[in-house]
PDB file of C-alpha atoms in Angstrom:
ATOM      1  CA  MET A   1       0.039  -0.001   0.012  1.00 72.00           C
ATOM      2  CA  ASP A   2       1.445   3.373  -1.043  1.00 89.00           C
ATOM      3  CA  TYR A   3       1.310   6.681   1.116  1.00 89.00           C
ATOM      4  CA  ASP A   4      -1.662   8.022  -0.828  1.00 90.00           C
ATOM      5  CA  ASP A   5      -3.752   4.682  -0.354  1.00 92.00           C
ATOM      6  CA  ALA A   6      -2.851   4.645   3.451  1.00 90.00           C
ATOM      7  CA  VAL A   7      -3.947   8.211   3.937  1.00 92.00           C
ATOM      8  CA  GLU A   8      -7.296   7.659   2.002  1.00 94.00           C
ATOM      9  CA  ALA A   9      -7.841   4.628   4.122  1.00 94.00           C
ATOM     10  CA  ILE A  10      -7.057   6.521   7.363  1.00 93.00           C
ATOM     11  CA  HIS A  11      -9.366   9.378   6.201  1.00 94.00           C
ATOM     12  CA  ALA A  12     -12.080   6.769   5.855  1.00 94.00           C
ATOM     13  CA  ILE A  13     -11.632   5.266   9.336  1.00 93.00           C
ATOM     14  CA  ASN A  14     -11.138   8.271  11.595  1.00 93.00           C
ATOM     15  CA  PRO A  15     -14.540  10.002  10.992  1.00 94.00           C
ATOM     16  CA  PRO A  16     -16.838   7.363  12.252  1.00 92.00           C
ATOM     17  CA  LEU A  17     -14.607   7.158  15.272  1.00 91.00           C
ATOM     18  CA  ILE A  18     -14.880  10.923  16.039  1.00 93.00           C
ATOM     19  CA  GLU A  19     -18.558  10.823  15.291  1.00 92.00           C
ATOM     20  CA  ALA A  20     -19.110   7.987  17.716  1.00 90.00           C
ATOM     21  CA  PHE A  21     -17.105  10.163  20.400  1.00 91.00           C
ATOM     22  CA  GLN A  22     -19.266  13.063  19.565  1.00 93.00           C
ATOM     23  CA  ALA A  23     -22.437  11.081  20.142  1.00 92.00           C
ATOM     24  CA  TRP A  24     -21.165   9.852  23.358  1.00 90.00           C
ATOM     25  CA  LEU A  25     -20.316  13.566  24.363  1.00 93.00           C
ATOM     26  CA  ASN A  26     -23.717  14.508  23.302  1.00 93.00           C
ATOM     27  CA  ALA A  27     -25.380  11.740  25.399  1.00 92.00           C
ATOM     28  CA  LYS A  28     -23.385  12.914  28.406  1.00 92.00           C
ATOM     29  CA  GLY A  29     -25.273  16.121  28.074  1.00 95.00           C
ATOM     30  CA  MET A  30     -22.242  18.375  27.258  1.00 95.00           C
ATOM     31  CA  THR A  31     -22.767  21.795  25.621  1.00 97.00           C
ATOM     32  CA  ALA A  32     -21.915  22.317  21.953  1.00 96.00           C
ATOM     33  CA  LYS A  33     -18.974  24.498  22.803  1.00 96.00           C
ATOM     34  CA  MET A  34     -17.579  21.857  25.139  1.00 95.00           C
ATOM     35  CA  ILE A  35     -18.141  19.141  22.849  1.00 96.00           C
ATOM     36  CA  GLN A  36     -16.244  21.121  20.032  1.00 96.00           C
ATOM     37  CA  SER A  37     -13.326  21.701  22.469  1.00 95.00           C
ATOM     38  CA  HIS A  38     -12.904  17.929  22.789  1.00 95.00           C
ATOM     39  CA  LEU A  39     -13.333  17.307  19.026  1.00 96.00           C
ATOM     40  CA  ASP A  40     -10.853  19.937  17.778  1.00 95.00           C
ATOM     41  CA  PRO A  41      -7.616  18.277  19.288  1.00 94.00           C
ATOM     42  CA  LEU A  42      -8.782  14.814  17.840  1.00 94.00           C
ATOM     43  CA  HIS A  43      -9.100  16.490  14.229  1.00 95.00           C
ATOM     44  CA  PHE A  44      -5.629  18.020  14.826  1.00 94.00           C
ATOM     45  CA  PHE A  45      -4.140  14.829  16.062  1.00 95.00           C
ATOM     46  CA  ALA A  46      -5.694  12.710  13.292  1.00 94.00           C
ATOM     47  CA  GLU A  47      -4.316  15.217  10.554  1.00 92.00           C
ATOM     48  CA  TYR A  48      -0.883  15.246  12.335  1.00 92.00           C
ATOM     49  CA  ARG A  49      -0.885  11.302  12.243  1.00 91.00           C
ATOM     50  CA  VAL A  50      -0.908  11.223   8.384  1.00 89.00           C
ATOM     51  CA  TYR A  51       2.356  13.177   8.261  1.00 88.00           C
ATOM     52  CA  VAL A  52       4.176  10.920  10.889  1.00 88.00           C
ATOM     53  CA  GLU A  53       5.505   7.376  10.307  1.00 86.00           C
ATOM     54  CA  PRO A  54       4.046   4.949  10.846  1.00 87.00           C
ATOM     55  CA  LEU A  55       0.736   5.973   9.475  1.00 89.00           C
ATOM     56  CA  ARG A  56      -2.041   4.883  11.915  1.00 90.00           C
ATOM     57  CA  PRO A  57      -5.854   5.696  12.154  1.00 91.00           C
ATOM     58  CA  LEU A  58      -6.877   7.114  15.612  1.00 92.00           C
ATOM     59  CA  ASP A  59      -8.044   3.581  16.786  1.00 88.00           C
ATOM     60  CA  GLN A  60      -4.488   2.336  16.276  1.00 89.00           C
ATOM     61  CA  ALA A  61      -2.612   5.170  17.984  1.00 90.00           C
ATOM     62  CA  THR A  62      -0.273   4.134  20.698  1.00 88.00           C
ATOM     63  CA  ALA A  63       0.638   5.972  23.905  1.00 88.00           C
ATOM     64  CA  HIS A  64       3.984   6.809  22.287  1.00 91.00           C
ATOM     65  CA  ASP A  65       2.094   8.369  19.287  1.00 92.00           C
ATOM     66  CA  VAL A  66       0.083  10.701  21.823  1.00 92.00           C
ATOM     67  CA  ASP A  67       3.192  11.577  23.817  1.00 92.00           C
ATOM     68  CA  ASP A  68       5.093  12.297  20.672  1.00 92.00           C
ATOM     69  CA  PHE A  69       2.293  14.579  19.449  1.00 92.00           C
ATOM     70  CA  LEU A  70       1.912  16.411  22.763  1.00 91.00           C
ATOM     71  CA  SER A  71       5.603  16.835  23.571  1.00 90.00           C
ATOM     72  CA  ASP A  72       6.818  17.589  19.950  1.00 90.00           C
ATOM     73  CA  GLY A  73       4.230  17.807  17.261  1.00 87.00           C
ATOM     74  CA  PHE A  74       1.718  20.000  18.830  1.00 88.00           C
ATOM     75  CA  PRO A  75       4.200  22.723  20.120  1.00 86.00           C
ATOM     76  CA  ARG A  76       5.852  22.942  16.843  1.00 86.00           C
ATOM     77  CA  LYS A  77       2.594  22.969  14.629  1.00 84.00           C
ATOM     78  CA  ALA A  78       0.332  25.157  16.768  1.00 84.00           C
ATOM     79  CA  ALA A  79       0.940  28.855  17.444  1.00 82.00           C
ATOM     80  CA  TRP A  80      -1.436  28.506  20.491  1.00 79.00           C
ATOM     81  CA  ALA A  81       0.430  25.687  22.151  1.00 82.00           C
ATOM     82  CA  CYS A  82       1.127  26.316  25.726  1.00 87.00           C
ATOM     83  CA  VAL A  83       0.951  24.291  29.084  1.00 88.00           C
ATOM     84  CA  SER A  84      -2.822  24.862  29.605  1.00 88.00           C
ATOM     85  CA  ASN A  85      -3.808  23.976  26.016  1.00 87.00           C
ATOM     86  CA  THR A  86      -1.642  20.753  26.144  1.00 89.00           C
ATOM     87  CA  GLN A  87      -3.551  19.935  29.290  1.00 91.00           C
ATOM     88  CA  VAL A  88      -6.872  20.466  27.483  1.00 90.00           C
ATOM     89  CA  TYR A  89      -5.558  18.224  24.624  1.00 92.00           C
ATOM     90  CA  TRP A  90      -4.615  15.443  27.057  1.00 92.00           C
ATOM     91  CA  ALA A  91      -8.049  15.657  28.843  1.00 92.00           C
ATOM     92  CA  SER A  92      -9.703  15.187  25.207  1.00 93.00           C
ATOM     93  CA  PHE A  93      -7.431  12.369  24.368  1.00 92.00           C
ATOM     94  CA  ARG A  94      -8.053  10.695  27.666  1.00 90.00           C
ATOM     95  CA  LYS A  95     -11.625  10.818  27.192  1.00 90.00           C
ATOM     96  CA  PHE A  96     -11.588   9.644  23.628  1.00 92.00           C
ATOM     97  CA  PHE A  97      -9.040   6.754  23.946  1.00 87.00           C
ATOM     98  CA  ILE A  98     -10.545   5.303  27.072  1.00 85.00           C
ATOM     99  CA  ARG A  99     -13.897   4.957  24.897  1.00 80.00           C
ATOM    100  CA  ILE A 100     -12.476   3.210  21.773  1.00 70.00           C
ATOM    101  CA  PRO A 101     -14.170  -0.188  22.373  1.00 57.00           C
ATOM    102  CA  SER A 102     -11.925  -2.109  20.041  1.00 57.00           C
ATOM    103  CA  ARG A 103      -8.668  -1.135  21.681  1.00 53.00           C
ATOM    104  CA  PRO A 104      -8.505   1.172  24.743  1.00 49.00           C
ATOM    105  CA  LEU A 105      -5.174   2.948  24.907  1.00 48.00           C
ATOM    106  CA  LEU A 106      -5.878   3.855  28.514  1.00 47.00           C
ATOM    107  CA  GLU A 107      -7.343   1.989  31.416  1.00 48.00           C
ATOM    108  CA  ARG A 108     -10.738   2.895  32.663  1.00 46.00           C
ATOM    109  CA  PRO A 109     -10.778   4.819  35.814  1.00 45.00           C
TER     110      PRO A 109
END
């Protein structure tokens, strides 16, 4: 599989995962603004992952992928990156990755 095919496959896999997470956030009664604040980091991370080897969809991301993004990719790519925004991104990732039914990256509390 070449790079373009891999990116196309990832772009097909990620949206349903993010939509399922959005539905879960809606079911929890979160406001639209709060939901968007959780979805924005996932969209940014998903896009970042297609430029970094190995290419992986969100449901196959490892703890190392998240750590690499938060410690290197996010500060380099985002002008708004600061400690408090990194904490917001971490909170969003934590909520998302705990709830991936096929392969949770983090343990449920």
